[in-house]
Amino acid sequence: MCGIVGYIGDKDINSVLMAGLWRLEYRGYDSSGVASVMDGDMDVRKVKGRLMNLQERLADKPLLGNIGIGHTRWATHGEPSDQNAHPQVGCKNQIALVHNGIVENYYTLKEELLKRKHFFKSNTDTEVIAHLIEENYNGNLKESVLKTVSRLEGSYAIAVICTEEPDKIVVYRYGSPLIVGIGKNENLVASDIPALLDHTKDIITMNDGELGIMQKNKVEFFNNEGKKITKEKRTIKWSAESIEKVGFPHYMLKEIHEQPKVIQDNIDLKIKGKEFNFGENFGFSPKELANLSHIIIQACGTSWHAGYIGKYLFEDFARIRTEIDISSEFRYRNPIMDGEPLVMAITQSGETADTLAGLREAKAKFIKILSLVNVRGSTIARESDSTIYLDAGPEIGVASTKAFTSQIFQLYLFSLYLSKLKWTLNDSEINKKIKEIKALPKKMNKILEKENQIQEMAKKFKDSKDFMFIGRGINYPTALEGALKLKEISYIHATGYPAGEMKHGPIALISEGSPVVAIATKSSVYDKMLSNIEELKSRKARVIVIGTEGDKIIKKLGSDVFYIPECTENLSPILVSIPLQLFAYHIAVLNGRDVDRPRNLAKSVTVE
Ligand code: F6R
């Protein structure tokens, strides 16, 4: 949450900072700002609202100088406003800083600072950091930052500039991501890689408790004691095109359409004949895995839904008991982790605060951690014992789509691997399943070719108010995901239920015309779903059915039917998800929503 960017070099500071902020807009977009140092003066521009407002402000009155910091905000403390936007400055306009995270003890610190006659201009927690750095400043920015952060509780990534030291940006990371980009006669810093890609592919990922001093021709790193440390740089492979919309009106639509390729790339990377290759960061031995007593999956939002699907897969294929929990619950519930469990963290960003905290809880108890992560080198990837990367490419739309189907793919493959190690499936059963996986991309493309059908359905239902999504078995979590997609981007209320639960309460909500999306593909629970749909039809609900090609019965039941190609029950969530994503997308577009930047949300949730 919140995007930080910083630049020192010869390029025009306005364009570099703005281009970086546009790339980070998915992290927050309620206000933004920039600051630079020129001739001993601190120059700050901050505006409420979308980044375009800042761009217009800078077009009128550009910043001067060769060193600057910028920020796009997702408000935590203080409403979105010009004053609360970052950069925040101290009393003397000598220090300016941008911050991502939360200072949990800000109230106490603010009280102290007020007593010492500091004057506050915002309601943010961030402003206390600026005042403290200013108060601690005695000619050495590095020292004053280190002294200041020793007083802070919570999570924070900061980038600081100072009028007295106009040749450097000091950055510090604790709990929120910061990546330094190493260029030629220029250096950059950002919360995420896309903001650096236009300038360099050589990056250094900062760890918690590390401070960096960035100058035009060098970057140095220090630990909390101020001792110099050496850090390795690495080169990233993402192309600039992978972060563009390439002709699609929204990132979300582009990412939905990328899914067949993502699955194909993953097949090519991870299935080697009859063997699985989970990549260089997968470090567990077959023996360790065969001896697992159970699996605990913890994740948030869409990643939690994928994890829930994983539970069905692990239990069905590998016959291994699997718990699934939402990370914000898992981290505070004192879970029992006896035996030889494996804790799995599933996350697109690899930075989600609650998922990270859940991982650390488990690590503190010496439990093995396997993470499924999209962003290489992210905190969760680095802190896990083993990582399977999603290899989905950058996901920029706030609503997760391709990362979700890739997560299901990885869980499917990993469950097959476990079933091999535990002898719960034999070779020919596994080979058959591999064949079915290999047929997926073609089937996914077939669904995407019928996008217009979904668009037509969306037109019919765009004004409906309360949606229910129902499914059974492995498609119960898919129903939850369908409801989440719709509500988060269209702001239409939607809720997901296991179909069998309807008569235990929720069916009371059904009246004439109530929209219900029912997942009734051919499966072990197909007949049960038919009965549930009948019950809804008897109460005059408008049922949209996701069914399997060739199913004639379903046609008679659903008000609208969307057919997916035939596939096995355990793989069906990957196919079923696509029409659900498209349905949410088109309803949101028809309602004029800002699909890639839904209100109140941000892509990377780095605060709890
Ligand atoms: C919804 C969505 C969120 C994320 C959740 C976890 O479309 O994207 O629910 O799934 O915030 O994020 P990651 O996967 O980055 O841990």
Coordinates of C-alpha atoms and ligand atoms in Angstrom, one line a residue:
M1 CA 0.0 0.0 0.0
C2 CA 1.3 3.4 -1.0
G3 CA 3.9 3.7 -3.7
I4 CA 7.3 5.3 -3.1
V5 CA 9.7 6.5 -5.8
G6 CA 13.0 8.3 -5.6
Y7 CA 15.5 9.5 -8.3
I8 CA 18.9 11.0 -8.4
G9 CA 20.5 11.6 -11.8
D10 CA 20.5 13.8 -14.9
K11 CA 17.1 13.1 -16.3
D12 CA 14.1 15.5 -15.9
I13 CA 13.0 14.9 -12.3
N14 CA 9.3 15.6 -13.1
S15 CA 9.0 13.0 -15.8
V16 CA 11.0 10.3 -13.9
L17 CA 9.0 10.7 -10.7
M18 CA 5.6 10.9 -12.6
A19 CA 6.4 7.8 -14.7
G20 CA 7.4 5.9 -11.6
L21 CA 4.2 7.0 -9.8
W22 CA 2.0 5.9 -12.7
R23 CA 3.6 2.5 -12.5
L24 CA 2.8 2.3 -8.8
E25 CA -0.6 3.7 -8.9
Y26 CA -2.1 0.3 -8.2
R27 CA -0.7 0.6 -4.7
G28 CA -2.9 3.6 -3.8
Y29 CA -4.5 6.4 -5.6
D30 CA -6.2 8.8 -3.2
S31 CA -3.6 11.6 -3.3
S32 CA 0.0 12.0 -4.4
G33 CA 3.0 14.3 -4.2
V34 CA 6.6 14.9 -5.0
A35 CA 9.5 16.9 -3.6
S36 CA 13.0 18.0 -4.7
V37 CA 15.9 19.9 -3.4
M38 CA 17.3 22.8 -5.4
D39 CA 19.7 25.5 -4.3
G40 CA 19.2 24.7 -0.6
D41 CA 15.4 24.9 -0.9
M42 CA 12.8 22.1 -0.4
D43 CA 10.2 22.3 -3.1
V44 CA 7.0 20.2 -2.5
R45 CA 3.9 19.7 -4.6
K46 CA 1.0 17.6 -3.2
V47 CA -2.6 17.1 -4.3
K48 CA -5.7 15.2 -3.4
G49 CA -7.2 12.8 -5.9
R50 CA -5.9 10.8 -8.8
L51 CA -2.3 11.1 -10.2
M52 CA -3.6 13.1 -13.1
N53 CA -4.1 16.0 -10.7
L54 CA -0.4 15.9 -9.7
Q55 CA 0.7 15.6 -13.4
E56 CA -1.3 18.7 -14.2
R57 CA 0.2 20.6 -11.2
L58 CA 3.7 19.7 -12.4
A59 CA 2.9 20.7 -15.9
D60 CA 2.0 24.2 -14.6
K61 CA 4.9 24.4 -12.2
P62 CA 7.6 21.8 -12.6
L63 CA 10.1 20.8 -9.9
L64 CA 13.7 21.9 -10.5
G65 CA 16.8 19.9 -9.5
N66 CA 18.2 16.4 -10.0
I67 CA 17.1 14.7 -6.9
G68 CA 13.5 14.0 -5.8
I69 CA 11.0 11.7 -4.1
G70 CA 7.4 10.9 -4.9
H71 CA 4.5 9.1 -3.4
T72 CA 1.0 7.8 -4.3
R73 CA -1.1 7.3 -1.2
W74 CA -3.7 4.8 0.2
A75 CA -4.9 6.7 3.3
T76 CA -4.5 5.0 6.7
H77 CA -4.2 8.0 9.1
G78 CA -6.0 11.1 8.0
E79 CA -8.4 11.4 5.1
P80 CA -7.2 11.9 1.5
S81 CA -6.3 15.7 1.3
D82 CA -3.5 18.0 0.1
Q83 CA -2.2 18.3 3.6
N84 CA -2.2 14.6 4.3
A85 CA -0.6 13.6 1.0
H86 CA 3.2 12.8 1.1
P87 CA 5.9 14.1 1.1
Q88 CA 5.6 15.3 4.7
V89 CA 8.0 17.9 5.9
G90 CA 9.3 19.0 9.4
C91 CA 8.9 22.5 10.9
K92 CA 11.9 24.0 9.0
N93 CA 11.2 22.6 5.6
Q94 CA 14.6 21.1 5.8
I95 CA 13.5 17.4 5.6
A96 CA 11.0 15.8 3.3
L97 CA 10.0 12.2 3.3
V98 CA 7.7 9.7 1.8
H99 CA 6.5 6.7 3.8
N100 CA 4.8 3.4 3.2
G101 CA 3.4 1.6 6.3
I102 CA 2.0 2.6 9.6
V103 CA 3.8 4.1 12.6
E104 CA 1.8 2.4 15.4
N105 CA 3.2 4.6 18.2
Y106 CA 2.7 7.8 16.3
Y107 CA 0.3 9.2 18.9
T108 CA 2.8 9.1 21.8
L109 CA 5.5 10.4 19.6
K110 CA 3.3 13.3 18.4
E111 CA 2.4 14.2 21.9
E112 CA 6.1 14.4 22.8
L113 CA 6.9 16.5 19.7
L114 CA 4.0 18.9 20.4
K115 CA 5.3 19.4 23.9
R116 CA 8.6 20.4 22.3
K117 CA 6.8 23.0 20.2
H118 CA 6.7 21.1 16.9
F119 CA 4.0 22.4 14.6
F120 CA 1.9 19.8 12.7
K121 CA 0.3 20.4 9.4
S122 CA -1.3 17.0 8.7
N123 CA -3.2 14.2 10.5
T124 CA -0.8 11.5 9.3
D125 CA 1.4 9.2 11.3
T126 CA 4.1 9.9 8.7
E127 CA 4.6 13.5 9.8
V128 CA 6.1 12.5 13.1
I129 CA 8.9 10.8 11.3
A130 CA 9.8 14.0 9.4
H131 CA 9.8 16.0 12.7
L132 CA 11.9 13.4 14.5
I133 CA 14.5 13.3 11.7
E134 CA 14.6 17.1 11.7
E135 CA 15.0 17.2 15.5
N136 CA 17.7 14.5 15.4
Y137 CA 19.6 16.2 12.5
N138 CA 23.1 17.4 13.4
G139 CA 24.7 17.4 10.0
N140 CA 24.4 13.7 9.2
L141 CA 21.2 12.5 7.6
K142 CA 22.1 8.9 7.9
E143 CA 22.7 9.2 11.7
S144 CA 19.5 11.1 12.2
V145 CA 17.4 8.6 10.2
L146 CA 18.9 5.7 12.2
K147 CA 18.3 7.5 15.5
T148 CA 14.7 8.2 14.4
V149 CA 13.8 4.7 13.3
S150 CA 14.9 3.3 16.6
R151 CA 11.9 5.1 18.1
L152 CA 9.3 3.9 15.6
E153 CA 7.0 0.9 16.1
G154 CA 5.0 -0.6 13.2
S155 CA 6.1 -0.9 9.6
Y156 CA 7.7 1.6 7.4
A157 CA 9.7 2.1 4.2
I158 CA 10.9 5.6 3.9
A159 CA 12.8 7.8 1.4
V160 CA 14.2 11.0 2.8
I161 CA 15.8 14.1 1.3
C162 CA 17.4 17.0 3.1
T163 CA 18.3 20.6 2.0
E164 CA 21.7 20.3 3.8
E165 CA 22.7 17.2 1.9
P166 CA 21.3 17.8 -1.6
D167 CA 23.4 15.0 -3.2
K168 CA 21.6 12.1 -1.5
I169 CA 18.4 10.2 -0.8
V170 CA 18.5 8.2 2.4
V171 CA 16.2 5.1 2.4
Y172 CA 15.3 2.8 5.2
R173 CA 13.1 -0.4 5.2
Y174 CA 11.3 -2.1 8.1
G175 CA 8.3 -4.2 7.1
S176 CA 7.4 -2.5 3.8
P177 CA 9.1 -3.2 0.5
L178 CA 11.9 -1.1 -1.0
I179 CA 13.8 -1.9 -4.1
V180 CA 16.9 0.1 -5.3
G181 CA 17.5 0.4 -9.0
I182 CA 21.1 0.7 -10.1
G183 CA 21.6 2.8 -13.3
K184 CA 24.4 4.5 -15.1
N185 CA 25.1 7.9 -13.6
E186 CA 21.7 7.6 -11.9
N187 CA 20.0 5.6 -9.1
L188 CA 16.4 5.0 -8.2
V189 CA 14.4 3.6 -5.4
A190 CA 10.8 2.3 -5.5
S191 CA 8.3 0.2 -3.6
D192 CA 8.0 -2.2 -6.6
I193 CA 10.0 -3.2 -9.7
P194 CA 7.7 -1.8 -12.4
A195 CA 8.6 1.8 -11.4
L196 CA 12.3 1.0 -12.1
L197 CA 12.0 -0.9 -15.4
D198 CA 12.1 2.1 -17.7
H199 CA 15.6 3.0 -16.4
T200 CA 17.3 -0.2 -15.3
K201 CA 16.8 -3.9 -14.8
D202 CA 19.6 -4.1 -12.2
I203 CA 18.1 -4.1 -8.7
I204 CA 18.9 -4.6 -5.1
T205 CA 16.1 -5.6 -2.7
M206 CA 16.4 -4.1 0.7
N207 CA 15.8 -6.2 3.9
D208 CA 14.2 -5.1 7.1
G209 CA 16.6 -3.0 9.3
E210 CA 18.7 -1.8 6.3
L211 CA 19.5 1.8 5.4
G212 CA 20.7 2.9 2.0
I213 CA 22.4 6.1 0.9
M214 CA 21.8 6.8 -2.7
Q215 CA 24.0 9.2 -4.7
K216 CA 24.2 9.7 -8.4
N217 CA 27.1 7.4 -8.9
K218 CA 27.0 5.1 -5.9
V219 CA 24.7 3.4 -3.4
E220 CA 25.8 2.2 0.0
F221 CA 24.0 0.1 2.5
F222 CA 24.2 0.0 6.3
N223 CA 22.7 -2.0 9.1
N224 CA 20.9 -0.6 12.2
E225 CA 24.2 0.0 13.9
G226 CA 25.4 2.1 11.0
K227 CA 27.9 -0.5 9.9
K228 CA 28.4 -0.8 6.1
I229 CA 27.0 -4.0 4.6
T230 CA 27.5 -5.5 1.1
K231 CA 24.4 -6.4 -0.9
E232 CA 24.2 -8.4 -4.2
K233 CA 22.5 -6.9 -7.2
R234 CA 20.4 -9.0 -9.5
T235 CA 19.0 -8.5 -13.0
I236 CA 15.3 -8.9 -13.5
K237 CA 13.8 -10.5 -16.6
W238 CA 10.5 -8.7 -17.0
S239 CA 10.1 -6.8 -20.3
A240 CA 8.7 -3.3 -20.4
E241 CA 5.8 -4.7 -22.5
S242 CA 4.7 -7.0 -19.7
I243 CA 3.8 -3.9 -17.7
E244 CA 1.9 -2.2 -20.6
K245 CA -1.8 -2.7 -21.5
V246 CA -0.9 -3.6 -25.1
G247 CA -4.2 -2.5 -26.7
F248 CA -6.5 -3.7 -23.9
P249 CA -8.7 -1.0 -22.2
H250 CA -7.7 -2.3 -18.8
Y251 CA -5.0 -4.3 -17.1
M252 CA -7.6 -6.6 -15.7
L253 CA -8.9 -7.6 -19.1
K254 CA -5.4 -8.0 -20.4
E255 CA -4.5 -10.3 -17.5
I256 CA -7.7 -12.4 -17.9
H257 CA -6.7 -12.9 -21.5
E258 CA -3.1 -13.8 -20.6
Q259 CA -4.2 -16.8 -18.6
P260 CA -3.9 -19.5 -21.2
K261 CA -0.3 -18.4 -21.9
V262 CA 0.5 -18.3 -18.2
I263 CA -0.7 -21.9 -17.8
Q264 CA 1.2 -22.9 -20.9
D265 CA 4.4 -21.3 -19.7
N266 CA 4.0 -23.1 -16.4
I267 CA 3.4 -26.4 -18.1
D268 CA 6.6 -25.9 -20.1
L269 CA 8.6 -24.8 -17.0
K270 CA 7.3 -27.3 -14.5
I271 CA 6.3 -30.5 -16.2
K272 CA 9.3 -32.4 -17.5
G273 CA 8.1 -35.7 -18.9
K274 CA 6.8 -37.6 -15.9
E275 CA 8.7 -35.4 -13.4
F276 CA 7.9 -32.0 -11.8
N277 CA 10.3 -29.2 -11.6
F278 CA 9.2 -26.5 -9.1
G279 CA 12.2 -24.3 -9.8
E280 CA 15.4 -23.3 -8.1
N281 CA 13.8 -22.0 -5.0
F282 CA 12.1 -25.3 -4.1
G283 CA 14.3 -26.9 -1.6
F284 CA 12.4 -29.7 0.2
S285 CA 13.6 -33.3 -0.2
P286 CA 11.1 -36.0 -1.2
K287 CA 11.6 -37.6 2.2
E288 CA 10.7 -34.5 4.1
L289 CA 7.5 -34.1 2.1
A290 CA 6.5 -37.7 2.3
N291 CA 6.7 -37.5 6.1
L292 CA 4.4 -34.5 6.5
S293 CA 1.7 -35.0 9.0
H294 CA -0.6 -32.3 7.6
I295 CA -0.6 -29.0 5.7
I296 CA -1.8 -25.6 7.0
I297 CA -2.5 -23.0 4.3
Q298 CA -2.8 -19.4 5.2
A299 CA -3.4 -16.5 2.8
C300 CA -5.7 -13.5 2.2
G301 CA -8.5 -12.7 -0.2
T302 CA -8.2 -14.3 -3.6
S303 CA -5.1 -16.2 -2.6
W304 CA -7.1 -17.6 0.3
H305 CA -9.7 -18.9 -2.2
A306 CA -6.9 -20.6 -4.2
G307 CA -5.7 -22.1 -0.9
Y308 CA -9.2 -23.4 -0.2
I309 CA -9.1 -25.1 -3.6
G310 CA -5.7 -26.5 -2.6
K311 CA -7.3 -28.1 0.5
Y312 CA -9.6 -30.2 -1.8
L313 CA -6.7 -31.2 -4.0
F314 CA -4.3 -32.2 -1.2
E315 CA -7.0 -34.2 0.6
D316 CA -8.3 -35.8 -2.5
F317 CA -5.0 -36.7 -4.3
A318 CA -2.4 -36.9 -1.6
R319 CA -4.8 -37.9 1.3
I320 CA -3.1 -35.4 3.5
R321 CA -5.1 -33.5 6.1
T322 CA -5.2 -29.8 5.2
E323 CA -6.3 -26.8 7.2
I324 CA -7.1 -23.5 5.5
D325 CA -7.1 -20.2 7.3
I326 CA -7.3 -16.5 6.5
S327 CA -3.9 -15.0 7.6
S328 CA -5.4 -12.3 9.7
E329 CA -7.1 -15.0 11.8
F330 CA -4.3 -17.5 11.7
R331 CA -1.7 -15.1 13.0
Y332 CA -3.7 -14.3 16.2
R333 CA -5.4 -17.6 16.9
N334 CA -2.5 -19.6 18.5
P335 CA -2.9 -22.5 16.1
I336 CA -1.8 -26.0 17.0
M337 CA 1.2 -26.9 14.9
D338 CA 2.3 -30.2 16.4
G339 CA 3.4 -33.2 14.3
E340 CA 5.3 -32.5 11.1
P341 CA 3.2 -29.9 9.4
L342 CA 4.0 -27.8 6.4
V343 CA 2.7 -24.2 6.5
M344 CA 2.0 -22.7 3.1
A345 CA 1.7 -19.0 2.4
I346 CA 0.0 -18.1 -0.9
T347 CA 0.4 -14.6 -2.2
Q348 CA 0.6 -12.8 -5.5
S349 CA 2.6 -9.8 -4.2
G350 CA 4.7 -11.7 -1.6
E351 CA 4.3 -8.6 0.6
T352 CA 0.9 -9.0 2.2
A353 CA 1.4 -8.0 5.9
D354 CA -1.0 -10.6 7.4
T355 CA 0.4 -13.4 5.3
L356 CA 3.9 -12.4 6.2
A357 CA 3.0 -12.3 9.9
G358 CA 1.4 -15.7 9.6
L359 CA 4.6 -17.1 8.0
R360 CA 6.7 -15.6 10.8
E361 CA 4.4 -17.1 13.5
A362 CA 5.0 -20.5 12.0
K363 CA 8.7 -19.9 11.5
A364 CA 9.1 -19.0 15.2
K365 CA 7.8 -22.5 15.9
F366 CA 10.3 -24.0 13.6
I367 CA 7.7 -25.2 11.1
K368 CA 8.6 -25.7 7.5
I369 CA 7.3 -23.0 5.2
L370 CA 6.5 -23.3 1.5
S371 CA 5.2 -20.2 -0.3
L372 CA 3.5 -19.8 -3.6
V373 CA 4.5 -16.3 -4.7
N374 CA 4.4 -14.3 -8.0
V375 CA 6.9 -11.6 -7.3
R376 CA 10.4 -12.9 -7.3
G377 CA 12.6 -11.7 -4.4
S378 CA 9.6 -10.4 -2.4
T379 CA 9.7 -10.6 1.3
I380 CA 7.6 -13.7 1.7
A381 CA 9.7 -15.5 -1.0
R382 CA 12.9 -14.6 0.8
E383 CA 11.6 -15.6 4.2
S384 CA 10.2 -19.0 3.2
D385 CA 12.2 -22.2 3.3
S386 CA 11.0 -23.0 -0.1
T387 CA 9.1 -21.1 -2.8
I388 CA 7.2 -22.1 -5.9
Y389 CA 6.9 -19.1 -8.2
L390 CA 3.6 -18.5 -9.9
D391 CA 5.4 -17.4 -13.1
A392 CA 2.4 -15.3 -14.1
G393 CA 4.3 -12.2 -15.0
P394 CA 3.5 -8.8 -13.4
E395 CA -0.1 -8.5 -12.3
I396 CA -1.1 -4.9 -12.2
G397 CA -4.9 -4.8 -12.2
V398 CA -6.0 -4.6 -8.5
A399 CA -8.4 -7.5 -8.9
S400 CA -6.3 -10.7 -9.1
T401 CA -7.0 -12.9 -12.0
K402 CA -4.1 -14.6 -13.7
A403 CA -2.3 -15.0 -10.3
F404 CA -5.3 -16.9 -9.0
T405 CA -5.5 -19.4 -11.8
S406 CA -1.7 -19.9 -11.6
Q407 CA -2.0 -20.5 -7.9
I408 CA -4.5 -23.2 -8.5
F409 CA -2.2 -24.7 -11.1
Q410 CA 0.7 -24.8 -8.7
L411 CA -1.4 -26.3 -6.0
Y412 CA -2.7 -29.0 -8.5
L413 CA 0.9 -29.9 -9.5
F414 CA 2.2 -29.9 -6.0
S415 CA -0.7 -32.1 -4.8
L416 CA 0.2 -34.5 -7.7
Y417 CA 3.8 -34.5 -6.5
L418 CA 2.8 -35.3 -3.0
S419 CA 0.5 -38.1 -4.1
K420 CA 3.5 -39.6 -6.0
L421 CA 5.7 -39.4 -2.9
K422 CA 3.0 -40.8 -0.7
W423 CA 1.9 -43.4 -3.2
T424 CA -1.7 -42.3 -3.1
L425 CA -1.9 -42.2 -6.9
N426 CA 0.0 -44.5 -9.2
D427 CA 2.1 -43.5 -12.2
S428 CA -0.6 -44.1 -14.7
E429 CA -3.2 -42.0 -12.7
I430 CA -0.7 -39.2 -12.5
N431 CA 0.2 -39.4 -16.2
K432 CA -3.5 -39.2 -17.0
K433 CA -3.8 -36.1 -14.9
I434 CA -0.8 -34.5 -16.6
K435 CA -2.4 -35.1 -19.9
E436 CA -5.5 -33.3 -18.7
I437 CA -3.4 -30.4 -17.5
K438 CA -1.8 -30.1 -20.9
A439 CA -5.2 -29.7 -22.5
L440 CA -6.0 -26.7 -20.3
P441 CA -4.6 -23.7 -22.4
K442 CA -6.7 -24.7 -25.4
K443 CA -9.8 -25.0 -23.3
M444 CA -9.1 -21.6 -21.7
N445 CA -8.8 -20.0 -25.1
K446 CA -12.1 -21.6 -26.2
I447 CA -13.8 -19.8 -23.2
L448 CA -12.1 -16.5 -24.0
E449 CA -13.4 -16.7 -27.6
K450 CA -16.9 -16.6 -26.2
E451 CA -16.3 -13.4 -24.2
N452 CA -19.2 -11.7 -26.1
Q453 CA -21.7 -14.2 -24.6
I454 CA -20.6 -13.1 -21.1
Q455 CA -20.8 -9.5 -22.2
E456 CA -24.4 -10.0 -23.3
M457 CA -25.2 -11.6 -19.9
A458 CA -23.5 -8.7 -18.1
K459 CA -25.8 -6.3 -20.0
K460 CA -28.9 -8.2 -18.7
F461 CA -27.7 -8.2 -15.1
K462 CA -25.8 -4.9 -14.8
D463 CA -28.5 -3.2 -12.8
S464 CA -29.1 -6.2 -10.4
K465 CA -28.4 -5.5 -6.8
D466 CA -27.6 -8.5 -4.7
F467 CA -25.9 -11.5 -6.3
M468 CA -25.4 -14.9 -4.8
F469 CA -22.7 -17.3 -6.1
I470 CA -23.1 -20.9 -5.2
G471 CA -21.1 -24.0 -5.8
R472 CA -20.2 -27.3 -4.1
G473 CA -17.1 -29.2 -3.4
I474 CA -14.0 -27.8 -5.1
N475 CA -16.1 -25.1 -6.8
Y476 CA -17.4 -23.7 -3.5
P477 CA -14.2 -21.6 -3.2
T478 CA -14.6 -20.7 -6.9
A479 CA -18.0 -19.3 -6.0
L480 CA -16.5 -17.3 -3.2
E481 CA -14.0 -15.9 -5.7
G482 CA -16.7 -15.1 -8.2
A483 CA -18.5 -13.1 -5.6
L484 CA -15.4 -11.3 -4.5
K485 CA -14.5 -10.3 -8.1
L486 CA -17.9 -8.9 -8.7
K487 CA -18.1 -6.9 -5.4
E488 CA -14.6 -5.5 -5.5
I489 CA -14.7 -4.0 -8.9
S490 CA -18.4 -3.2 -9.5
Y491 CA -19.4 -2.3 -5.9
I492 CA -22.5 -4.5 -6.3
H493 CA -23.1 -6.6 -3.2
A494 CA -22.4 -10.3 -3.9
T495 CA -21.9 -13.2 -1.5
G496 CA -20.7 -16.7 -2.0
Y497 CA -22.2 -19.8 -0.4
P498 CA -21.8 -23.6 -0.5
A499 CA -25.0 -24.5 -2.4
G500 CA -26.0 -27.0 0.4
E501 CA -26.1 -24.2 2.9
M502 CA -28.8 -22.2 1.1
K503 CA -31.7 -23.8 3.0
H504 CA -30.0 -23.1 6.3
G505 CA -30.7 -19.4 6.0
P506 CA -29.6 -17.6 2.9
I507 CA -32.5 -18.8 0.7
A508 CA -34.7 -16.4 2.7
L509 CA -33.0 -13.7 0.7
I510 CA -34.3 -15.1 -2.6
S511 CA -37.3 -13.5 -4.2
E512 CA -38.6 -13.0 -7.7
G513 CA -35.7 -12.0 -10.0
S514 CA -32.9 -12.5 -7.4
P515 CA -29.7 -13.1 -9.4
V516 CA -27.8 -16.3 -8.5
V517 CA -24.7 -17.6 -10.3
A518 CA -24.6 -21.4 -9.9
I519 CA -21.6 -23.5 -10.8
A520 CA -23.0 -26.7 -12.0
T521 CA -20.4 -28.3 -14.2
K522 CA -20.3 -32.1 -14.6
S523 CA -18.9 -33.4 -11.3
S524 CA -19.5 -35.7 -8.3
V525 CA -21.9 -33.1 -6.9
Y526 CA -23.6 -32.3 -10.2
D527 CA -27.0 -33.8 -9.2
K528 CA -27.0 -32.0 -5.9
M529 CA -26.4 -28.7 -7.7
L530 CA -29.3 -29.5 -10.0
S531 CA -31.6 -29.9 -7.0
N532 CA -30.3 -26.6 -5.5
I533 CA -31.0 -24.8 -8.7
E534 CA -34.5 -26.3 -8.9
E535 CA -35.1 -24.9 -5.3
L536 CA -34.0 -21.5 -6.5
K537 CA -36.1 -21.6 -9.6
S538 CA -39.2 -22.5 -7.6
R539 CA -38.6 -19.2 -5.8
K540 CA -38.3 -17.4 -9.1
A541 CA -34.6 -16.6 -8.9
R542 CA -32.8 -15.7 -12.1
V543 CA -30.1 -18.4 -12.2
I544 CA -27.0 -18.0 -14.3
V545 CA -25.5 -21.4 -14.7
I546 CA -21.9 -22.3 -15.5
G547 CA -22.3 -25.7 -17.0
T548 CA -20.4 -28.2 -19.1
E549 CA -20.6 -28.3 -22.9
G550 CA -23.2 -30.8 -24.1
D551 CA -25.3 -30.7 -20.9
K552 CA -28.9 -30.4 -22.1
I553 CA -30.6 -30.6 -18.7
I554 CA -28.9 -27.4 -17.5
K555 CA -30.3 -25.4 -20.4
K556 CA -33.8 -26.1 -19.2
L557 CA -32.9 -24.9 -15.7
G558 CA -30.9 -21.8 -16.0
S559 CA -32.2 -18.4 -17.1
D560 CA -28.7 -18.0 -18.7
V561 CA -26.1 -20.7 -19.3
F562 CA -22.5 -20.4 -20.0
Y563 CA -20.8 -23.6 -21.1
I564 CA -17.2 -24.5 -20.4
P565 CA -15.4 -27.3 -22.1
E566 CA -15.5 -30.7 -20.5
C567 CA -12.8 -31.2 -17.9
T568 CA -12.2 -33.2 -14.7
E569 CA -13.7 -31.9 -11.5
N570 CA -10.5 -31.0 -9.8
L571 CA -9.3 -28.9 -12.7
S572 CA -12.6 -27.2 -13.3
P573 CA -12.0 -24.2 -11.0
I574 CA -9.4 -22.9 -13.5
L575 CA -11.9 -23.0 -16.3
V576 CA -14.9 -21.8 -14.3
S577 CA -13.0 -18.8 -13.0
I578 CA -12.6 -17.3 -16.4
P579 CA -16.3 -16.6 -17.1
L580 CA -16.7 -15.4 -13.5
Q581 CA -13.8 -12.9 -14.0
L582 CA -15.3 -11.7 -17.3
F583 CA -18.7 -11.4 -15.8
A584 CA -17.4 -9.2 -13.0
Y585 CA -15.3 -7.2 -15.4
H586 CA -18.1 -6.4 -17.9
I587 CA -20.7 -5.6 -15.2
A588 CA -18.1 -3.1 -13.7
V589 CA -17.4 -1.5 -17.1
L590 CA -21.1 -1.2 -17.9
N591 CA -21.5 0.5 -14.6
G592 CA -18.7 2.9 -15.4
R593 CA -16.4 1.7 -12.6
D594 CA -12.6 2.3 -12.6
V595 CA -11.9 -1.4 -13.0
D596 CA -8.1 -1.3 -12.4
R597 CA -8.4 1.1 -9.5
P598 CA -11.5 0.2 -7.5
R599 CA -12.3 2.5 -4.6
N600 CA -10.8 2.0 -1.2
L601 CA -8.5 -0.8 -2.4
A602 CA -4.8 -1.2 -3.3
K603 CA -3.0 -4.1 -4.8
S604 CA -0.3 -4.7 -2.3
V605 CA -1.7 -4.7 1.3
T606 CA 1.4 -4.1 3.3
V607 CA -0.5 -2.9 6.5
E608 CA -2.6 -5.3 8.6
Ligands
F6R1 C1 -8.7 -9.6 -4.9 C2 -7.3 -9.5 -4.5 C3 -7.0 -9.6 -3.0 C4 -5.7 -10.3 -2.8 C5 -5.3 -10.2 -1.4 C6 -4.0 -10.9 -1.1 O1 -8.9 -9.6 -6.3 O2 -6.5 -9.3 -5.3 O3 -8.0 -10.2 -2.3 O4 -5.8 -11.6 -3.2 O5 -5.1 -8.8 -1.0 O6 -2.9 -10.4 -1.9 P1 -1.7 -11.3 -2.2 O7 -2.1 -12.4 -3.0 O8 -0.7 -10.3 -2.8 O9 -1.1 -11.7 -0.8

